[in-house]
mmCIF file with all atom_site columns, C-alpha atoms in Angstrom:
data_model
loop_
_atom_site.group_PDB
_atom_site.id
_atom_site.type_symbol
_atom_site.label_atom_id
_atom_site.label_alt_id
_atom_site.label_comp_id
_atom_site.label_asym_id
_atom_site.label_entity_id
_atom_site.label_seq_id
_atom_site.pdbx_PDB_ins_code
_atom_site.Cartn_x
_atom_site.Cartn_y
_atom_site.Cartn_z
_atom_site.occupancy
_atom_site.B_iso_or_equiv
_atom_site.pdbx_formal_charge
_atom_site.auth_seq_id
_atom_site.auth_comp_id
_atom_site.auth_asym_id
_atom_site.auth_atom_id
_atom_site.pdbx_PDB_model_num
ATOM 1   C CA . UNK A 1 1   ? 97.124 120.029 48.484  1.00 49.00 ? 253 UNK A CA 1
ATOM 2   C CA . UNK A 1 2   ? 93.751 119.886 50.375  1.00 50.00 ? 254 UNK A CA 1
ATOM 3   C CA . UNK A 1 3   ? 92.335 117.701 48.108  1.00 49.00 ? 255 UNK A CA 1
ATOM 4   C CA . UNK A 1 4   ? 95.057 115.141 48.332  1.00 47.00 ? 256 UNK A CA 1
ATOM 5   C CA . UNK A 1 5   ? 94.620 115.615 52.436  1.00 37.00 ? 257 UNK A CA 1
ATOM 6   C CA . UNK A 1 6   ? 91.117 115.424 52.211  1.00 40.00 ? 258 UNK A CA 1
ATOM 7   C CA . UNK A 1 7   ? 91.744 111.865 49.569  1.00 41.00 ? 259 UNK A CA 1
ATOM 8   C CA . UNK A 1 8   ? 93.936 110.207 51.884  1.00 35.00 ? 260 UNK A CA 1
ATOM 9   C CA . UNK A 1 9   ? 91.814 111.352 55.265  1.00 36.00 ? 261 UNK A CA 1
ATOM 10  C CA . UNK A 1 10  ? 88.709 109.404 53.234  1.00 35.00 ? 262 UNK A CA 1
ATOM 11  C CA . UNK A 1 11  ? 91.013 106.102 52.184  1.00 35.00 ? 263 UNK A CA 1
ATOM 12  C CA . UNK A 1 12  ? 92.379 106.171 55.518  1.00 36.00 ? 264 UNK A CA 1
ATOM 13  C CA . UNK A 1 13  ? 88.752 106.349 57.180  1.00 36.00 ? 265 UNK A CA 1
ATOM 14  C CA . UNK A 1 14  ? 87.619 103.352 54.480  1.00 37.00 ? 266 UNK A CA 1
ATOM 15  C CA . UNK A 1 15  ? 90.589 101.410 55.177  1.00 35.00 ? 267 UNK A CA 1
ATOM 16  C CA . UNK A 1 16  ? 90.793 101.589 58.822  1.00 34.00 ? 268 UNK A CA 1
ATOM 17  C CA . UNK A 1 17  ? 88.577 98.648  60.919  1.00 37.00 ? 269 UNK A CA 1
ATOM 18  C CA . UNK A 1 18  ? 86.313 99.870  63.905  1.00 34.00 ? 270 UNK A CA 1
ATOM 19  C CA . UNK A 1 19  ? 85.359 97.742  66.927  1.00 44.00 ? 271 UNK A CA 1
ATOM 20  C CA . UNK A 1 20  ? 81.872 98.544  67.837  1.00 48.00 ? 272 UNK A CA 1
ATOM 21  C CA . UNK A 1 21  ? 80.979 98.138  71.453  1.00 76.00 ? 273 UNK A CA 1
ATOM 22  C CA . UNK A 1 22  ? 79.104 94.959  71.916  1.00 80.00 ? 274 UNK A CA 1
ATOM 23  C CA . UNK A 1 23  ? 75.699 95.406  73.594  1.00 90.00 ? 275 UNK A CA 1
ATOM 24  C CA . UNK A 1 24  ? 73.498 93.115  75.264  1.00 93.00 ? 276 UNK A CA 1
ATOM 25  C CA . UNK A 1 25  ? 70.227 93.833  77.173  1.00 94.00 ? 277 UNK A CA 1
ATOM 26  C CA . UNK A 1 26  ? 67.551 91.518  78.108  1.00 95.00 ? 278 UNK A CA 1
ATOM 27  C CA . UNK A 1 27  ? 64.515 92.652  80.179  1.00 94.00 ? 279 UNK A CA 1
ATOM 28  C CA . UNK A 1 28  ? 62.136 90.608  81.891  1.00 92.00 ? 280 UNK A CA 1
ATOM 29  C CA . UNK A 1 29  ? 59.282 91.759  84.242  1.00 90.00 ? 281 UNK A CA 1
ATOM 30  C CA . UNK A 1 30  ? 61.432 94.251  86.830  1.00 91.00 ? 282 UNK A CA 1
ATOM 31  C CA . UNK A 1 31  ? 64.663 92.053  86.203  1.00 95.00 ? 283 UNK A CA 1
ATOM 32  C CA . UNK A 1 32  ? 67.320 93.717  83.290  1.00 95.00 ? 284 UNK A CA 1
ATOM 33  C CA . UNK A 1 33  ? 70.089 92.354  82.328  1.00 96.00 ? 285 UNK A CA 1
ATOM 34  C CA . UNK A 1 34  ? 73.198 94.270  80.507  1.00 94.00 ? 286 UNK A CA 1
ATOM 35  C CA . UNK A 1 35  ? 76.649 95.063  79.830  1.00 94.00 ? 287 UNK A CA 1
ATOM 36  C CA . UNK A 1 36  ? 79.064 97.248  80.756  1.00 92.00 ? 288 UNK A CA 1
ATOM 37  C CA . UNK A 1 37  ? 82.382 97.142  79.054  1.00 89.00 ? 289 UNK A CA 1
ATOM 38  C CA . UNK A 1 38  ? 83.841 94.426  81.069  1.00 91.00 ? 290 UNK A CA 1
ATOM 39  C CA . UNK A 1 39  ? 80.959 92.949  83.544  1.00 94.00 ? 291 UNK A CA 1
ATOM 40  C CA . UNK A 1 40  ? 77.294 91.707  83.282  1.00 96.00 ? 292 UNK A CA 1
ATOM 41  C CA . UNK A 1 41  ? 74.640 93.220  85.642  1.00 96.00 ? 293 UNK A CA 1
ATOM 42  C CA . UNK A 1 42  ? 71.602 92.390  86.386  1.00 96.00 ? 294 UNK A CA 1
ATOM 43  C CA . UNK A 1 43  ? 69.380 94.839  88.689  1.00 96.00 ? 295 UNK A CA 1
ATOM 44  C CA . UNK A 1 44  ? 65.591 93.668  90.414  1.00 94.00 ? 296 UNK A CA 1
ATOM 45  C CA . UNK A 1 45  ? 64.435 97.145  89.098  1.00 88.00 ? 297 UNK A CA 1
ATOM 46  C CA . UNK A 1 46  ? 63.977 98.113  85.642  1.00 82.00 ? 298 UNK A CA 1
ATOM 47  C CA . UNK A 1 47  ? 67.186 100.498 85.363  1.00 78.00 ? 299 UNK A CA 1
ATOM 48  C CA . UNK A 1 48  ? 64.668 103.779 84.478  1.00 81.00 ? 300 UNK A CA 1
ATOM 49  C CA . UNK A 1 49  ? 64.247 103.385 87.955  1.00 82.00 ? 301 UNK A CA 1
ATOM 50  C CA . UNK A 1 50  ? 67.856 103.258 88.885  1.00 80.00 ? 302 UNK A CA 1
ATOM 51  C CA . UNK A 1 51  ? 70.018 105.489 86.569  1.00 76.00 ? 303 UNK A CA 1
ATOM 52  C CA . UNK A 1 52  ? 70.147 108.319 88.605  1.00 79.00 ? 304 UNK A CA 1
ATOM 53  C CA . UNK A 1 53  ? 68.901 106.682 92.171  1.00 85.00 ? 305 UNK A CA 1
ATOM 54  C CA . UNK A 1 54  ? 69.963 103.327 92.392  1.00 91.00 ? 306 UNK A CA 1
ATOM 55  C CA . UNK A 1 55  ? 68.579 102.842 95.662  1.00 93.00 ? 307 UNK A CA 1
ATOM 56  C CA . UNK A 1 56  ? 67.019 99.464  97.285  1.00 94.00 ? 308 UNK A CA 1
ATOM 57  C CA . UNK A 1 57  ? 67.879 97.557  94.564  1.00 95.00 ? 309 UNK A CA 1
ATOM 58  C CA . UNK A 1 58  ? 69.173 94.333  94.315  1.00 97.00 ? 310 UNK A CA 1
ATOM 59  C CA . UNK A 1 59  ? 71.615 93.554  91.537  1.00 96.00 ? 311 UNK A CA 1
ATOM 60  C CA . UNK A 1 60  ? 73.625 90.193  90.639  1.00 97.00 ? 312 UNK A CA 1
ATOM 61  C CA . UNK A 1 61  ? 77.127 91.626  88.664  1.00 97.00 ? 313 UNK A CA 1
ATOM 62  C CA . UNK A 1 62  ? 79.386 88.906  86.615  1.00 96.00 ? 314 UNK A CA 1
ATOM 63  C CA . UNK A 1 63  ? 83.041 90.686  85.984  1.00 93.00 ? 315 UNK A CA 1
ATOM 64  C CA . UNK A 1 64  ? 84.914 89.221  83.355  1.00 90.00 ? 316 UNK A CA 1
ATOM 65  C CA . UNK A 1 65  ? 88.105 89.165  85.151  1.00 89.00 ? 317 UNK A CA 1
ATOM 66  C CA . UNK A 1 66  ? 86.637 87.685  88.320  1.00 86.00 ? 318 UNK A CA 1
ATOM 67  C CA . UNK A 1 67  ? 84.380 84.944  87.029  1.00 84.00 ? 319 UNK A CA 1
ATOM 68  C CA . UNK A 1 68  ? 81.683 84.162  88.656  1.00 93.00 ? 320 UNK A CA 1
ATOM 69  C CA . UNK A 1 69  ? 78.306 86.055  90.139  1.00 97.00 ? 321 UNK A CA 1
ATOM 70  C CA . UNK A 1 70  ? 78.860 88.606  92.916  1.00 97.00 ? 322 UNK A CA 1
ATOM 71  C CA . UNK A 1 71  ? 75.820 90.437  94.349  1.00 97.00 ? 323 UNK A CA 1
ATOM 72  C CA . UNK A 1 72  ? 75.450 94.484  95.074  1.00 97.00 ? 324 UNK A CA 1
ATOM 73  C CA . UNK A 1 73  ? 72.434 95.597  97.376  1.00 97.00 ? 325 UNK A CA 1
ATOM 74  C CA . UNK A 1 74  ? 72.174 99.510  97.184  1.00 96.00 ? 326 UNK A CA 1
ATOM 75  C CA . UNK A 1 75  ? 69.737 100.818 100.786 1.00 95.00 ? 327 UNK A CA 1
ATOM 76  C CA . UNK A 1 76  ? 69.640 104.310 101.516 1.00 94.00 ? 328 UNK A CA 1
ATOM 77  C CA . UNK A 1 77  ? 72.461 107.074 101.828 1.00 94.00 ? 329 UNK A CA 1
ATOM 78  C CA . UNK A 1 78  ? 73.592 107.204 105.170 1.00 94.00 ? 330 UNK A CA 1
ATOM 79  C CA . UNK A 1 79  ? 73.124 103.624 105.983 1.00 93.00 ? 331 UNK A CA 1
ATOM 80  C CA . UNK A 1 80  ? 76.881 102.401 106.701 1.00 94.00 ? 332 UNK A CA 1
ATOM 81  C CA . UNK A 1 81  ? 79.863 104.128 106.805 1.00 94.00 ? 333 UNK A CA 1
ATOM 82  C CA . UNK A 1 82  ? 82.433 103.047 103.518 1.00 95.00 ? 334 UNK A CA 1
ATOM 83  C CA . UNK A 1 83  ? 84.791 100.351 104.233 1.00 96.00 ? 335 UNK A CA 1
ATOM 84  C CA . UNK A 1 84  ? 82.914 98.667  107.235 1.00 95.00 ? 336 UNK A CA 1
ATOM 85  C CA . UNK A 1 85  ? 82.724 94.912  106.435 1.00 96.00 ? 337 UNK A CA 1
ATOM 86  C CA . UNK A 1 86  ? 79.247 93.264  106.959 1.00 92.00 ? 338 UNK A CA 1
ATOM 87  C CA . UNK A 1 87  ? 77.877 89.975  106.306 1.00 95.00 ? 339 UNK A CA 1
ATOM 88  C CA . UNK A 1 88  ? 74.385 90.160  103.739 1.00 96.00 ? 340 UNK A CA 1
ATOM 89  C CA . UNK A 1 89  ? 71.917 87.443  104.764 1.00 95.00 ? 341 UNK A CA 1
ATOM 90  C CA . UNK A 1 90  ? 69.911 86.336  102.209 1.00 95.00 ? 342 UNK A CA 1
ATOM 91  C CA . UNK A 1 91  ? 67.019 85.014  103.593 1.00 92.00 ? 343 UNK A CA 1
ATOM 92  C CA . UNK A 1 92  ? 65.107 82.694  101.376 1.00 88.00 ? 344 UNK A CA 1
ATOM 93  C CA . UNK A 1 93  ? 61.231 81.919  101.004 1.00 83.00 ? 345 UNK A CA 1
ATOM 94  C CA . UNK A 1 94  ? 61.662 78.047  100.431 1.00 74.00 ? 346 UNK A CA 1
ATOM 95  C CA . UNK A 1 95  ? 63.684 76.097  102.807 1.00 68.00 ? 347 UNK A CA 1
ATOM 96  C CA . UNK A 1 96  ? 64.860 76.447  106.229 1.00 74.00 ? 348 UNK A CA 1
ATOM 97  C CA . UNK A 1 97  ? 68.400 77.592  105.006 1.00 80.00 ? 349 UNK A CA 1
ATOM 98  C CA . UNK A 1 98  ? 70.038 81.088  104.903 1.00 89.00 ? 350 UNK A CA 1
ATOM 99  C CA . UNK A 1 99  ? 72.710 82.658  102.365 1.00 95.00 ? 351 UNK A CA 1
ATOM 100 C CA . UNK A 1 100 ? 75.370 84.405  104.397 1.00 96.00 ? 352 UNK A CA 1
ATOM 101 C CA . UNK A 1 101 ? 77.950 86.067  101.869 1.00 97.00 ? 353 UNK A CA 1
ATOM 102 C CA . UNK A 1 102 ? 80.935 88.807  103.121 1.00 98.00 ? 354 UNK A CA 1
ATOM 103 C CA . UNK A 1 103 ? 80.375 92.054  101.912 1.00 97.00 ? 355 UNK A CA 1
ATOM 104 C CA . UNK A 1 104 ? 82.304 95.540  102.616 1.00 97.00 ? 356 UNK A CA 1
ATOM 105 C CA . UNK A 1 105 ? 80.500 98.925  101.986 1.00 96.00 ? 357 UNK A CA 1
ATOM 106 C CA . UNK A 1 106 ? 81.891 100.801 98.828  1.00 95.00 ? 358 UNK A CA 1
ATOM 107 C CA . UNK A 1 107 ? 79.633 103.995 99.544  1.00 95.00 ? 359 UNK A CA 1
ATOM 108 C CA . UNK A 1 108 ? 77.643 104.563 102.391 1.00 95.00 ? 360 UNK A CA 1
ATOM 109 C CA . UNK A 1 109 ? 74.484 103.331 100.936 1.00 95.00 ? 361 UNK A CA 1
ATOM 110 C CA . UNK A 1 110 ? 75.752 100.067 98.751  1.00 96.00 ? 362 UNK A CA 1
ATOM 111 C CA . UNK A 1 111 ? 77.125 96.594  99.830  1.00 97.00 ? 363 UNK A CA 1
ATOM 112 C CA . UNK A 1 112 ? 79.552 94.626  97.217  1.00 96.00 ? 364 UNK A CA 1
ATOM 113 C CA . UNK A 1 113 ? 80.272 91.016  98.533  1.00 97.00 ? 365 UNK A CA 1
ATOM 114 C CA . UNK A 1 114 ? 83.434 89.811  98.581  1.00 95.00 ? 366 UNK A CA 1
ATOM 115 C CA . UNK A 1 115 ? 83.323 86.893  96.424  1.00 96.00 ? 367 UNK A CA 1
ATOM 116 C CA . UNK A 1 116 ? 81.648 85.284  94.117  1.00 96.00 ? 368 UNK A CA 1
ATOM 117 C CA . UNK A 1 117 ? 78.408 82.719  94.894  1.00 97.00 ? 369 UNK A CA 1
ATOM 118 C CA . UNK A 1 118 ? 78.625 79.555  95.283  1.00 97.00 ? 370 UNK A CA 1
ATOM 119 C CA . UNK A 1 119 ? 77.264 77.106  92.966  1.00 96.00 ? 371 UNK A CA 1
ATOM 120 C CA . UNK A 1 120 ? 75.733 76.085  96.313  1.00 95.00 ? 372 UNK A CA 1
ATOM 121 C CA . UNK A 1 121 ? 73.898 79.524  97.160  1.00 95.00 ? 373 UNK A CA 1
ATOM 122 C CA . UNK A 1 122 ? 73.140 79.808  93.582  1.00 96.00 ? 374 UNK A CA 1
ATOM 123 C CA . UNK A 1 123 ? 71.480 76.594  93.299  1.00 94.00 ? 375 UNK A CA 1
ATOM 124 C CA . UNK A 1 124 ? 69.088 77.482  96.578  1.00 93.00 ? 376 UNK A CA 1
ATOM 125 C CA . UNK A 1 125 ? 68.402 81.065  95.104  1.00 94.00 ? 377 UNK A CA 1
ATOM 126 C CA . UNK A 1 126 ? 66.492 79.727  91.719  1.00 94.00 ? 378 UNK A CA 1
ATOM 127 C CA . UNK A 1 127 ? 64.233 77.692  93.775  1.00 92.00 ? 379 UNK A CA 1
ATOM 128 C CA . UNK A 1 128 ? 63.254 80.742  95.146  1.00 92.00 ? 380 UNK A CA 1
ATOM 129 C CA . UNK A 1 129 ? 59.974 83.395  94.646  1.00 93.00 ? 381 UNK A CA 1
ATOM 130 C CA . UNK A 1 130 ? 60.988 85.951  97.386  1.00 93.00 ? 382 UNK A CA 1
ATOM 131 C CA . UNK A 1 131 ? 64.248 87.076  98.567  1.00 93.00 ? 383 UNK A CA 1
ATOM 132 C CA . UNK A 1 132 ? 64.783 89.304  101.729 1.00 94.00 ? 384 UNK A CA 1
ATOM 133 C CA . UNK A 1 133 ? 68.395 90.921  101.473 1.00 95.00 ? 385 UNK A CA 1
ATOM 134 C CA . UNK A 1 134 ? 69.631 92.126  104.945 1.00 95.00 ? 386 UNK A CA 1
ATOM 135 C CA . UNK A 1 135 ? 72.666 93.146  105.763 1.00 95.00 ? 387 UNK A CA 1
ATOM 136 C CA . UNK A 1 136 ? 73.755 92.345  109.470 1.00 92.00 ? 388 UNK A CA 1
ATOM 137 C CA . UNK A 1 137 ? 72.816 93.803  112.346 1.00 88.00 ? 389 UNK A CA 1
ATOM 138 C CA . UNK A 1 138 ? 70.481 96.276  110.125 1.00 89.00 ? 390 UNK A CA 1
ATOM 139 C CA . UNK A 1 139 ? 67.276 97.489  110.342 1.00 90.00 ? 391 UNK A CA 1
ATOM 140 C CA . UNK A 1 140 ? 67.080 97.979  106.383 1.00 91.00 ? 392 UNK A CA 1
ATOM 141 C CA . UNK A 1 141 ? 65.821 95.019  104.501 1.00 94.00 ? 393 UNK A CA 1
ATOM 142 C CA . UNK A 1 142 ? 65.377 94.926  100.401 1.00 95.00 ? 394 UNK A CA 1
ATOM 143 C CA . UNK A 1 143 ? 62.386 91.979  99.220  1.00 94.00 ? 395 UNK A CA 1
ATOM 144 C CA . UNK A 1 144 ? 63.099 90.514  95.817  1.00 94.00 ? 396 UNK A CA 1
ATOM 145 C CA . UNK A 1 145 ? 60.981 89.198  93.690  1.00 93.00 ? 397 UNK A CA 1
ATOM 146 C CA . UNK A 1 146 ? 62.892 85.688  92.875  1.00 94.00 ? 398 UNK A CA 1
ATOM 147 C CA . UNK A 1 147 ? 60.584 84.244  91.032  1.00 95.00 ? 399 UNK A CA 1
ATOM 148 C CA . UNK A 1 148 ? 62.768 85.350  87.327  1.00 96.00 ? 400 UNK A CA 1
ATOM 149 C CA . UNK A 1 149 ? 66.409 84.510  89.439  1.00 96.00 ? 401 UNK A CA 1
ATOM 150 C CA . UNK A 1 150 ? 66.292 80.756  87.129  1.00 97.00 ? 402 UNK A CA 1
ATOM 151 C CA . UNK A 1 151 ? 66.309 83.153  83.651  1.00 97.00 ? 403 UNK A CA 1
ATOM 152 C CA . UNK A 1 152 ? 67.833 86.113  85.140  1.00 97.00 ? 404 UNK A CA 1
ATOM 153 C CA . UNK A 1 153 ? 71.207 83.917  85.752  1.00 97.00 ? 405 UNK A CA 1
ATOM 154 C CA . UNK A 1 154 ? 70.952 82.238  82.747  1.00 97.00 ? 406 UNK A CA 1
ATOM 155 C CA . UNK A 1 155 ? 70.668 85.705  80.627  1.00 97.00 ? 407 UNK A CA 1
ATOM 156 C CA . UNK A 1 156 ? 73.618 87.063  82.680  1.00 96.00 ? 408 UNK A CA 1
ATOM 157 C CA . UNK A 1 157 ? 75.489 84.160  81.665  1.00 95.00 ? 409 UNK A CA 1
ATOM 158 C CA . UNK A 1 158 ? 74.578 84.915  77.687  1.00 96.00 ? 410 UNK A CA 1
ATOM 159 C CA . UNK A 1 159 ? 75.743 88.025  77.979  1.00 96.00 ? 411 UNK A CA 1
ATOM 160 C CA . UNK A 1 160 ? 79.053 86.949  79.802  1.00 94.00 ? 412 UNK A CA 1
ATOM 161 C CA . UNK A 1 161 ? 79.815 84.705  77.015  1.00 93.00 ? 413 UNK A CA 1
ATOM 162 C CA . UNK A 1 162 ? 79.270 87.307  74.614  1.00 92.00 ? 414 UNK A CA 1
ATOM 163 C CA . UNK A 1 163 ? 81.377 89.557  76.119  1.00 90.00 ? 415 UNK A CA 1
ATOM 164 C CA . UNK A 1 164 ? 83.918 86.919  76.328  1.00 88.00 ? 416 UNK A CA 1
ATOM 165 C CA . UNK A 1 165 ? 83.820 86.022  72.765  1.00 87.00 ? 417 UNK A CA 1
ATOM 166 C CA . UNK A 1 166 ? 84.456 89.686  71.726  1.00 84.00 ? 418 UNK A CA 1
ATOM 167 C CA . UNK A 1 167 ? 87.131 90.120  74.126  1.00 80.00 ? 419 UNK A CA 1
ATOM 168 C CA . UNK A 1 168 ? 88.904 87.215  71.994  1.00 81.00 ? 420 UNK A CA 1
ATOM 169 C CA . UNK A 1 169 ? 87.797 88.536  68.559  1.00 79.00 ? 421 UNK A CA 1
ATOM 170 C CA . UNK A 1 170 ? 87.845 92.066  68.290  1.00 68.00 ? 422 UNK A CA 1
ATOM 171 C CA . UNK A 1 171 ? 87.031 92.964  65.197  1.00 64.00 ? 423 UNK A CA 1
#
């Protein structure tokens, strides 16, 4: 009987059809870009850094079921209280013009905007080589080195497309 068990267990193990989890992860100077099950991040910091403390980073995040790039800026814990709404100015190193996206506070250290970029804003951010992130009325500021932003989008849009085409075709 257990070797009839242990038969079918086997044909039932060779038989059966696993997804793997697609991965994708692209690293450029302090810029990396990977997935998560359903989103695309990207983080100014190489992500040793920001595993356990993600602190004053920058990060652009592309969520497959809200298309389109959305920003995160993590400061210090403490910094605003969760649920205040804030405006992030993203103040740019070539031109006279200014980024202003809505944001709300999902912990008291990290800002989510609340929509998605422009093509607009993302157009003026990869002409860019420095990016000052401030959220309103703040004292904290986060520089960025914009200089990758051009291949840092595109690579977030790879991965977003790979995502998407295993989404469609799981096996």
């Amino acid at each position: 009987m257990s070797r009839s068990l242990a038969a079918l267990c086997l044909l039932l193990l060779m038989t059966t059809t696993v997804k793997s989890d697609v991965r994708f992860w692209y690293q450029d100077g302090n810029w990396t870009v990977w997935n998560e099950k359903t989103k695309c991040k990207a983080v100014n910091r190489p992500v040793i850094e920001t595993s356990h403390a993600p602190y004053m980073s920058f990060w652009f995040v592309h969520d497959l079921a809200n298309p389109g790039i959305s920003i995160d800026a993590y400061f210090w814990p403490g910094v605003f209280v969760q649920g205040t709404k804030f405006n992030i100015n993203l103040l740019v190193s070539y031109g006279d013009e200014q980024i202003t996206v809505p944001a709300e506070a999902g912990l008291d250290f990290a800002l989510r905007t609340d929509r998605p970029l422009s093509q607009t804003e993302i157009d003026l951010l990869v002409k860019q080589t420095l990016l000052i992130v401030k959220p309103e009325n703040s004292s904290f500021s986060i520089a960025v080195d914009a200089v990758r932003i051009p291949i840092v989008l595109q690579q977030l849009k790879v991965c977003a497309d790979v995502l998407g085409r295993a989404a469609q075709n799981p096996e």
